[in-house]
Amino acid sequence: GGGGNSAGNAPGPGAAAQPLRALAREASRPLTRFHALWALEAIGSLAAGDVLRALDDAEPGVREAAARLAERFLGPAGASGLPRLLERLCALAADPSPRVRRQAALALGGVPAADEADEAGRAAVLGALAGIARRDCGDEWTRAAILSGAPERAAPLLGALLLDGTLLRDGAPAPPAGPAPPPGLEALASALAAVAGARGEPRDAALVLEAAGAAGVRGAGALAGAALTGLCEGLRRAGKRLPDLLASPPAGLEGAVKAVAPLFEKTAAEATDASLPEALRAERVRLLSCAAFSLVSERLAALLDPREPQGVQLAAVRALAAYADLAVGRTIASRWPALSPPVRREALEALFQRGERLEAVLDALEEGAMAAADFEPSRRERLLKHPDAALRGRAARLLEESVPADRKAVIEARRGALALKGDAGRGGEVFKRVCATCHKLGEVGNLVAPDFRAVRDRTPEALLEQVLDPNREVAPQFVAYTVQTVDGRVLTGILTAETETSLTLRRAEGVEEAVLRSEVLRLESTGVSLMPEGLERDLTDQDVADVIEAIRAEG
């Protein structure tokens, strides 16, 4: 009796291969062709020929699936044996569908650089990825697809992009001399350079430097700058520093250093050109921190001048802080008397970042250029508890000679401000000068400290106490933390984000810095806010009354 097939004589998966292959090739509905391809993959019968045919399908979704399925044939042993498949994937760089181009980037990225068959194959893959980058780098997912490829390809790919004459000529200070850059190209250039730098290979660094130098000479300063800042970050991850490489280039890097020198000269000239916009000058100053210290130290120091825009001064302080040279501390401390309050906050951050700069701080205290009242309690505490006994003793002597005024006494001395009629308009101007680095009033300032809208209903007396005694009441989310890193830096700011692998600190001006947990030697709460005590030295009673009125008027 019986009727149906038993388990023993049921057809195996292989029997379905031919019908599925026919559907993948001939079915009228794109969805059927799509599912047939994946079914072939599921039963282990997908062949390279199936993928090749599907890469020419009229439906973008099928081509996208084929590009993804092609990856299994392009492993370490596959590329050299399937030149036609690799060639067809490279041709997808010109596909009309952005999703297909993105998937092609992922597939090509999975081909190890050593397995691209020959020089022609390597050039084809590089050219295809560069073509996709030019066209689609405005899409963050396509940038991620391009970056997912072999790390050893990052530097050559960046070179292909920066040496392309059809890309950006930002031409500052002259008007643009060519087409605008594709959106996202600077972000991609920086990321590729970071990947190249993280490998720690002199050859990769040389490729990036040569490409950046050529791009800068051609007028593409923004792209060149993005590449250099990315290289700086990548080398830091590898335990190296770009300024050190430029100052003493190892064998093989001499030509690259020579190639990038004109870019730094041009950048330095633009950074000090008072006719250029403040934002552009500040960007150029940031780029200078990638150059050798001996090349830029005097120019950066000259920018710490009250005649320079505040944004340029802040950028100069941060650029100097990036160097480990002993002269940095002396340079910043010597200009302290002429620095405005917002610039002083950033200068203190720079001075306290590295232990070797604290001697310059104590020298300035001894010479009268700085005063103990210039330091918030957490910084005074750091000096008084420093592990070096000689420095600790010297700090105790100098700080005792200039003990900061008692906060209660300061508040009592300034109660006269409460009897004055405040003006919100004038208070807004005082706010911009003294408070905007950390607080926000309307559309002005930075949200580093509590939002003034949360306290506008408080009495003038309460607001007076908060302005003059900022550490009397500090919300937990605004308590400052100090992070000591394994490379000797000390960073201070409020902790705004934590992930499994990193911490993010925010300080004055809204500047954020992410630190890998693997780089953290010690993390400590200071117990106080970022807002310094002693603001009353820069404010008259009328200024205080005006600021209080501006806060109370905030809608």
Coordinates of C-alpha atoms in Angstrom, one line a residue, residues 17-518:
A17 CA 19.0 23.9 -8.0
Q18 CA 18.1 23.9 -11.7
P19 CA 14.5 25.1 -11.3
L20 CA 15.8 27.9 -8.9
R21 CA 18.5 28.8 -11.3
A22 CA 16.0 29.1 -14.2
L23 CA 13.8 31.3 -12.0
A24 CA 16.7 33.5 -11.0
R25 CA 17.5 34.0 -14.7
E26 CA 14.1 34.1 -16.4
A27 CA 11.3 34.9 -13.9
S28 CA 9.3 37.9 -15.0
R29 CA 8.8 39.2 -11.5
P30 CA 11.9 40.8 -9.9
L31 CA 10.9 39.5 -6.4
T32 CA 10.9 36.0 -7.7
R33 CA 14.4 36.4 -9.2
F34 CA 15.5 37.9 -5.9
H35 CA 14.2 35.0 -3.8
A36 CA 15.5 32.4 -6.2
L37 CA 19.1 33.8 -5.8
W38 CA 18.8 33.6 -2.0
A39 CA 17.3 30.1 -2.2
L40 CA 20.2 28.9 -4.2
E41 CA 22.5 30.3 -1.6
A42 CA 20.5 28.7 1.2
I43 CA 20.8 25.2 -0.4
G44 CA 24.5 25.7 -1.1
S45 CA 24.1 25.6 -4.9
L46 CA 24.8 29.3 -5.7
A47 CA 27.5 29.5 -8.4
A48 CA 29.6 32.5 -9.5
G49 CA 27.8 32.4 -12.9
D50 CA 24.5 32.9 -11.1
V51 CA 25.9 36.0 -9.4
L52 CA 27.4 37.4 -12.6
R53 CA 24.1 37.2 -14.5
A54 CA 22.2 38.8 -11.5
L55 CA 24.7 41.7 -11.5
D56 CA 23.3 42.6 -14.9
D57 CA 19.7 42.3 -13.8
A58 CA 17.3 45.2 -14.8
E59 CA 16.0 45.5 -11.2
P60 CA 18.2 47.4 -8.7
G61 CA 17.1 45.2 -5.8
V62 CA 18.3 42.1 -7.6
R63 CA 21.7 43.7 -8.5
E64 CA 22.1 44.8 -4.8
A65 CA 21.4 41.2 -3.7
A66 CA 23.9 39.9 -6.2
A67 CA 26.6 42.3 -5.0
R68 CA 26.1 41.0 -1.5
L69 CA 26.1 37.4 -2.5
A70 CA 29.3 38.0 -4.5
E71 CA 31.2 38.5 -1.3
R72 CA 31.4 34.7 -0.7
F73 CA 33.4 34.3 -3.9
L74 CA 35.8 37.2 -3.1
G75 CA 37.5 35.9 0.0
P76 CA 41.3 35.4 0.3
A77 CA 41.3 32.7 -2.3
G78 CA 38.5 33.9 -4.5
A79 CA 39.5 37.1 -6.2
S80 CA 42.4 35.9 -8.2
G81 CA 40.4 33.0 -9.6
L82 CA 37.3 35.1 -10.6
P83 CA 38.6 38.2 -12.4
R84 CA 35.3 38.6 -14.4
L85 CA 33.3 38.8 -11.1
L86 CA 35.7 41.4 -9.7
E87 CA 35.6 43.3 -12.9
R88 CA 31.8 43.4 -12.9
L89 CA 31.7 44.5 -9.3
C90 CA 34.0 47.3 -10.0
A91 CA 31.7 48.4 -12.9
L92 CA 28.9 48.8 -10.3
A93 CA 30.6 52.1 -9.2
A94 CA 28.7 53.6 -12.1
D95 CA 25.4 51.9 -11.3
P96 CA 22.4 54.3 -11.3
S97 CA 21.2 53.0 -7.9
P98 CA 22.9 54.4 -4.8
R99 CA 22.0 51.2 -2.8
V100 CA 23.7 49.1 -5.4
R101 CA 26.8 51.3 -5.3
R102 CA 26.9 51.1 -1.5
Q103 CA 26.6 47.3 -1.6
A104 CA 29.4 47.2 -4.2
A105 CA 31.6 49.2 -1.9
L106 CA 31.0 46.7 0.9
A107 CA 31.7 43.8 -1.4
L108 CA 34.9 45.3 -2.8
G109 CA 36.0 46.4 0.7
G110 CA 35.9 42.7 1.7
V111 CA 38.5 41.8 -0.9
P112 CA 41.9 41.8 0.9
A113 CA 44.3 44.1 -0.8
A114 CA 46.8 41.3 -1.2
D115 CA 44.2 39.2 -3.1
E116 CA 43.3 41.6 -5.9
A117 CA 45.0 39.3 -8.4
D118 CA 47.5 41.7 -9.8
E119 CA 48.4 45.4 -10.2
A120 CA 45.5 45.9 -12.6
G121 CA 43.1 44.3 -10.2
R122 CA 44.3 46.6 -7.3
A123 CA 43.9 49.7 -9.5
A124 CA 40.4 48.6 -10.6
V125 CA 39.2 48.1 -7.0
L126 CA 40.8 51.4 -5.9
G127 CA 39.3 53.2 -8.8
A128 CA 35.8 51.8 -8.2
L129 CA 35.9 52.7 -4.5
A130 CA 37.2 56.2 -5.4
G131 CA 34.3 56.6 -7.9
I132 CA 31.7 55.6 -5.3
A133 CA 33.3 58.0 -2.8
R134 CA 33.1 60.9 -5.2
R135 CA 29.5 60.3 -6.0
D136 CA 28.1 59.1 -2.6
C137 CA 30.3 60.4 0.2
G138 CA 27.4 62.6 1.4
D139 CA 25.7 59.4 2.6
E140 CA 27.1 58.3 6.0
W141 CA 26.2 54.6 5.4
T142 CA 28.1 54.7 2.1
R143 CA 31.1 56.3 3.9
A144 CA 30.9 53.5 6.4
A145 CA 30.8 50.9 3.6
I146 CA 34.0 52.4 2.0
L147 CA 35.7 52.5 5.4
S148 CA 34.9 48.9 6.1
G149 CA 37.5 47.7 3.5
A150 CA 41.0 46.6 4.0
P151 CA 42.9 49.1 6.2
E152 CA 46.0 48.9 4.0
R153 CA 43.9 50.4 1.2
A154 CA 43.0 53.5 3.2
A155 CA 46.1 55.6 2.3
P156 CA 46.1 54.8 -1.5
L157 CA 42.3 55.5 -1.6
L158 CA 42.8 58.8 0.1
G159 CA 45.6 59.7 -2.4
A160 CA 43.3 58.9 -5.3
L161 CA 40.6 61.2 -3.9
L162 CA 42.9 64.1 -2.9
L163 CA 44.8 64.1 -6.2
D164 CA 41.6 64.2 -8.3
G165 CA 41.6 67.5 -10.1
T166 CA 37.8 67.5 -10.4
L167 CA 37.3 67.8 -6.6
L168 CA 37.2 70.8 -4.3
R169 CA 39.3 73.9 -4.7
D170 CA 38.3 75.8 -1.6
G171 CA 40.8 78.5 -2.6
A172 CA 40.8 80.5 0.6
P173 CA 41.5 83.4 0.6
A174 CA 40.8 83.6 -3.1
P175 CA 37.3 82.7 -4.5
P176 CA 36.7 79.1 -5.3
A177 CA 38.4 78.1 -8.6
G178 CA 36.5 74.9 -9.2
P179 CA 33.4 72.9 -8.4
A180 CA 32.2 72.6 -4.8
P181 CA 33.3 69.4 -3.0
P182 CA 30.8 66.5 -2.7
P183 CA 29.2 66.7 0.8
G184 CA 30.9 64.5 3.3
L185 CA 34.2 64.3 1.4
E186 CA 36.1 66.0 4.2
A187 CA 34.6 63.6 6.8
L188 CA 35.6 60.7 4.6
A189 CA 39.1 62.1 4.0
S190 CA 39.6 62.5 7.8
A191 CA 38.4 59.0 8.5
L192 CA 40.5 57.4 5.8
A193 CA 43.6 59.2 7.1
A194 CA 42.8 58.1 10.7
V195 CA 42.6 54.5 9.5
A196 CA 45.9 54.9 7.7
G197 CA 47.6 56.5 10.6
A198 CA 46.4 53.9 13.1
R199 CA 48.3 51.2 11.2
G200 CA 51.5 53.0 12.2
E201 CA 53.3 52.3 8.9
P202 CA 55.7 55.0 7.6
R203 CA 54.6 54.3 4.0
D204 CA 51.0 55.0 4.8
A205 CA 51.9 58.2 6.6
A206 CA 54.0 59.3 3.6
L207 CA 51.2 58.6 1.2
V208 CA 48.8 60.8 3.2
L209 CA 51.3 63.6 3.6
E210 CA 52.2 63.7 -0.1
A211 CA 48.5 63.7 -1.1
A212 CA 47.6 66.4 1.5
G213 CA 50.6 68.5 0.3
A214 CA 49.5 68.2 -3.3
A215 CA 45.9 69.0 -2.5
G216 CA 46.9 72.1 -0.5
V217 CA 49.0 73.4 -3.3
R218 CA 46.1 72.9 -5.7
G219 CA 43.8 75.0 -3.5
A220 CA 42.0 72.1 -1.7
G221 CA 43.0 73.3 1.7
A222 CA 39.9 72.0 3.5
L223 CA 40.5 68.5 2.2
A224 CA 44.2 68.6 2.9
G225 CA 43.4 69.8 6.5
A226 CA 40.9 67.1 7.1
A227 CA 43.4 64.5 6.0
L228 CA 46.2 65.9 8.2
T229 CA 43.9 66.1 11.3
G230 CA 42.7 62.5 10.6
L231 CA 46.3 61.3 10.3
C232 CA 47.2 63.0 13.6
E233 CA 44.4 61.1 15.4
G234 CA 45.3 57.8 13.7
L235 CA 48.9 58.1 14.7
R236 CA 47.9 58.9 18.2
R237 CA 46.0 55.6 18.4
A238 CA 49.2 53.9 17.3
G239 CA 51.2 55.7 20.0
K240 CA 52.9 58.1 17.7
R241 CA 52.6 61.9 17.0
L242 CA 52.5 63.6 13.6
P243 CA 54.5 66.7 14.8
D244 CA 57.3 64.4 16.1
L245 CA 57.4 62.6 12.7
L246 CA 57.5 65.9 10.9
A247 CA 60.3 67.3 13.2
S248 CA 62.5 64.1 12.9
P249 CA 61.2 62.1 9.9
P250 CA 62.3 58.5 9.8
A251 CA 63.9 57.1 6.6
G252 CA 61.5 57.2 3.8
L253 CA 59.4 60.1 5.1
E254 CA 61.8 62.9 4.1
G255 CA 60.2 63.5 0.7
A256 CA 56.7 63.5 2.2
V257 CA 57.6 66.0 4.9
K258 CA 59.1 68.3 2.2
A259 CA 55.8 67.9 0.2
V260 CA 53.6 69.0 3.1
A261 CA 55.8 72.0 4.2
P262 CA 54.2 74.5 1.7
L263 CA 50.7 73.6 3.0
F264 CA 51.7 74.4 6.6
E265 CA 53.3 77.7 5.4
K266 CA 50.1 78.6 3.6
T267 CA 48.0 77.6 6.6
A268 CA 50.1 79.7 9.0
A269 CA 49.8 82.7 6.7
E270 CA 46.0 82.4 6.6
A271 CA 45.8 81.8 10.3
T272 CA 47.5 85.2 10.9
D273 CA 45.7 87.1 8.2
A274 CA 43.4 89.6 9.9
S275 CA 41.4 90.2 6.7
L276 CA 40.0 86.6 6.7
P277 CA 36.8 85.6 8.6
E278 CA 37.3 84.5 12.3
A279 CA 35.9 81.0 11.7
L280 CA 38.3 80.3 8.8
R281 CA 41.3 81.6 10.7
A282 CA 40.4 79.4 13.7
E283 CA 40.1 76.4 11.5
R284 CA 43.6 77.1 10.0
V285 CA 45.0 77.5 13.6
R286 CA 43.6 74.1 14.5
L287 CA 45.4 72.6 11.6
L288 CA 48.7 74.1 12.7
S289 CA 48.7 71.7 15.7
C290 CA 49.7 69.0 13.2
A291 CA 52.9 70.7 12.2
A292 CA 56.3 70.5 13.9
F293 CA 56.4 72.7 17.0
S294 CA 59.4 74.6 15.9
L295 CA 57.6 75.6 12.7
V296 CA 54.5 77.1 14.3
S297 CA 55.3 77.9 18.0
E298 CA 56.1 81.6 17.5
R299 CA 53.0 82.2 15.3
L300 CA 50.7 80.5 17.7
A301 CA 52.1 82.4 20.6
A302 CA 51.6 85.7 18.7
L303 CA 47.9 84.9 18.4
L304 CA 47.5 85.0 22.1
D305 CA 46.9 88.7 21.8
P306 CA 43.7 90.7 23.0
R307 CA 43.6 92.3 19.5
E308 CA 42.9 88.9 18.0
P309 CA 39.3 87.6 17.8
Q310 CA 38.3 85.4 20.7
G311 CA 37.8 82.4 18.5
V312 CA 41.3 82.7 17.1
Q313 CA 42.8 83.0 20.6
L314 CA 40.9 79.9 21.8
A315 CA 42.0 77.9 18.8
A316 CA 45.6 79.0 19.4
V317 CA 45.5 77.9 23.1
R318 CA 44.1 74.5 22.0
A319 CA 46.7 74.1 19.3
L320 CA 49.6 74.9 21.7
A321 CA 48.1 72.4 24.3
A322 CA 48.4 69.6 21.7
Y323 CA 52.2 69.7 22.0
A324 CA 54.3 68.1 24.8
D325 CA 57.1 70.7 24.4
L326 CA 58.1 72.3 27.7
A327 CA 57.9 75.8 26.2
V328 CA 54.1 75.5 25.9
G329 CA 53.5 76.1 29.6
R330 CA 55.8 79.2 29.7
T331 CA 54.3 80.6 26.5
I332 CA 50.7 80.4 27.8
A333 CA 51.5 81.6 31.3
S334 CA 53.5 84.5 30.1
R335 CA 50.5 85.9 28.2
W336 CA 48.0 85.3 31.1
P337 CA 47.6 89.0 32.1
A338 CA 46.3 89.9 28.6
L339 CA 43.8 87.1 28.3
S340 CA 40.1 87.6 28.6
P341 CA 38.0 85.4 31.0
P342 CA 36.9 82.9 28.3
V343 CA 40.4 82.5 27.0
R344 CA 41.8 82.2 30.5
R345 CA 39.5 79.2 31.2
E346 CA 40.9 77.4 28.1
A347 CA 44.4 78.5 29.1
L348 CA 44.0 76.9 32.5
E349 CA 42.8 73.7 30.9
A350 CA 45.9 73.7 28.8
L351 CA 48.3 74.5 31.7
F352 CA 46.8 71.8 34.0
Q353 CA 46.7 69.1 31.2
R354 CA 50.3 68.1 31.7
G355 CA 52.2 67.9 35.0
E356 CA 55.4 69.5 33.5
R357 CA 53.5 72.7 32.8
L358 CA 52.7 73.3 36.5
E359 CA 56.2 74.6 37.1
A360 CA 55.3 77.4 34.6
V361 CA 52.1 78.1 36.6
L362 CA 54.1 78.4 39.9
D363 CA 56.7 80.6 38.1
A364 CA 53.8 82.9 37.0
L365 CA 52.4 83.0 40.6
E366 CA 55.8 83.9 42.0
E367 CA 56.3 86.6 39.4
G368 CA 52.8 88.1 40.1
A369 CA 51.6 87.4 36.5
M370 CA 49.0 85.0 38.0
A371 CA 47.2 85.0 41.3
A372 CA 45.8 82.2 43.5
A373 CA 42.3 83.6 43.0
D374 CA 42.7 82.8 39.3
F375 CA 42.3 79.1 40.1
E376 CA 39.0 77.4 41.0
P377 CA 39.2 75.2 44.1
S378 CA 39.8 71.9 42.2
R379 CA 42.9 73.3 40.6
R380 CA 44.3 74.7 43.8
E381 CA 43.6 71.4 45.4
R382 CA 45.5 69.6 42.7
L383 CA 48.5 71.8 43.3
L384 CA 48.4 71.4 47.0
K385 CA 48.1 67.6 46.7
H386 CA 50.6 67.1 43.9
P387 CA 52.7 63.9 44.3
D388 CA 56.0 65.8 43.8
A389 CA 56.9 67.1 47.3
A390 CA 59.0 70.0 46.0
L391 CA 56.2 71.3 43.7
R392 CA 53.6 70.7 46.5
G393 CA 55.6 72.7 49.0
R394 CA 56.3 75.5 46.6
A395 CA 52.6 75.6 45.7
A396 CA 51.5 75.7 49.4
R397 CA 53.8 78.7 50.1
L398 CA 52.7 80.7 47.0
L399 CA 49.0 80.0 47.5
E400 CA 49.0 80.9 51.1
E401 CA 50.4 84.3 50.2
S402 CA 47.3 85.0 48.2
V403 CA 44.3 83.2 49.8
P404 CA 41.1 83.8 47.8
A405 CA 38.4 86.0 49.4
D406 CA 35.8 84.2 51.5
R407 CA 32.6 83.8 49.4
K408 CA 30.3 85.1 52.2
A409 CA 32.4 88.2 52.5
V410 CA 32.3 88.8 48.8
I411 CA 28.5 88.4 48.6
E412 CA 28.0 90.8 51.5
A413 CA 30.3 93.3 49.8
R414 CA 28.3 93.1 46.6
R415 CA 24.8 93.4 48.0
G416 CA 24.7 97.0 46.8
A417 CA 24.0 95.6 43.4
L418 CA 20.6 94.6 44.5
A419 CA 19.6 98.2 45.1
L420 CA 20.5 99.2 41.5
K421 CA 18.0 99.1 38.6
G422 CA 19.2 96.4 36.2
D423 CA 19.0 96.7 32.4
A424 CA 18.4 93.4 30.5
G425 CA 20.0 94.8 27.3
R426 CA 23.2 95.8 29.0
G427 CA 23.1 92.5 31.0
G428 CA 23.0 90.6 27.7
E429 CA 26.3 92.3 26.6
V430 CA 27.9 91.5 30.0
F431 CA 26.7 87.9 29.6
K432 CA 28.3 87.5 26.2
R433 CA 31.6 88.8 27.6
V434 CA 31.8 86.8 30.8
C435 CA 29.2 84.0 30.9
A436 CA 28.6 82.8 27.3
T437 CA 31.4 80.2 27.3
C438 CA 29.4 77.9 29.6
H439 CA 25.8 79.3 29.9
K440 CA 23.1 80.0 27.3
L441 CA 20.9 83.0 27.3
G442 CA 18.3 83.0 24.5
E443 CA 20.3 82.0 21.4
V444 CA 23.7 83.2 22.7
G445 CA 26.2 80.9 24.5
N446 CA 26.8 77.3 25.2
L447 CA 24.9 74.7 27.3
V448 CA 27.8 73.5 29.4
A449 CA 26.3 74.7 32.7
P450 CA 22.7 74.9 33.9
D451 CA 20.1 76.6 31.6
F452 CA 19.2 80.0 32.9
R453 CA 15.5 79.3 32.1
A454 CA 15.5 77.0 35.1
V455 CA 16.5 79.7 37.6
R456 CA 14.8 82.9 36.1
D457 CA 12.1 82.8 38.7
R458 CA 14.5 82.9 41.7
T459 CA 14.8 86.1 43.7
P460 CA 17.6 88.6 42.9
E461 CA 19.2 87.7 46.2
A462 CA 19.4 84.0 45.3
L463 CA 20.8 84.8 41.8
L464 CA 23.4 87.1 43.4
E465 CA 24.6 84.2 45.6
Q466 CA 24.7 81.8 42.6
V467 CA 26.8 84.1 40.5
L468 CA 29.3 84.9 43.2
D469 CA 29.4 81.5 44.9
P470 CA 29.0 79.0 42.1
N471 CA 29.9 76.0 44.2
R472 CA 27.3 76.5 46.9
E473 CA 24.8 74.4 44.9
V474 CA 25.9 72.2 42.1
A475 CA 23.5 69.8 40.4
P476 CA 25.1 66.3 39.9
Q477 CA 25.1 66.5 36.1
F478 CA 27.2 69.7 36.3
V479 CA 29.9 68.5 38.7
A480 CA 33.3 68.6 37.0
Y481 CA 35.4 65.5 36.5
T482 CA 39.2 65.2 36.0
V483 CA 40.5 62.5 33.7
Q484 CA 44.2 61.5 33.8
T485 CA 45.2 59.6 30.7
V486 CA 48.0 57.1 30.2
D487 CA 49.9 59.5 28.0
G488 CA 50.1 62.1 30.7
R489 CA 47.3 64.5 29.9
V490 CA 44.8 65.7 32.5
L491 CA 41.4 66.8 31.1
T492 CA 38.6 68.5 33.1
G493 CA 35.0 68.9 32.2
I494 CA 31.4 67.7 32.9
L495 CA 30.8 64.0 32.0
T496 CA 28.2 64.2 29.2
A497 CA 28.2 60.6 27.8
E498 CA 29.6 57.2 28.7
T499 CA 29.7 54.1 26.5
E500 CA 31.3 50.7 27.0
T501 CA 34.5 51.9 25.5
S502 CA 34.6 55.7 26.0
L503 CA 33.9 58.8 28.1
T504 CA 32.9 62.2 26.8
L505 CA 33.9 65.4 28.6
R506 CA 32.4 68.8 27.8
R507 CA 34.1 72.0 28.9
A508 CA 33.9 75.8 28.2
E509 CA 32.7 76.8 24.7
G510 CA 30.9 73.5 24.4
V511 CA 34.1 71.8 23.4
E512 CA 33.8 68.0 23.7
E513 CA 36.5 65.4 24.0
A514 CA 36.0 61.7 23.8
V515 CA 38.5 59.5 25.7
L516 CA 38.8 55.8 25.2
R517 CA 38.4 53.9 28.5
S518 CA 41.6 52.1 27.6

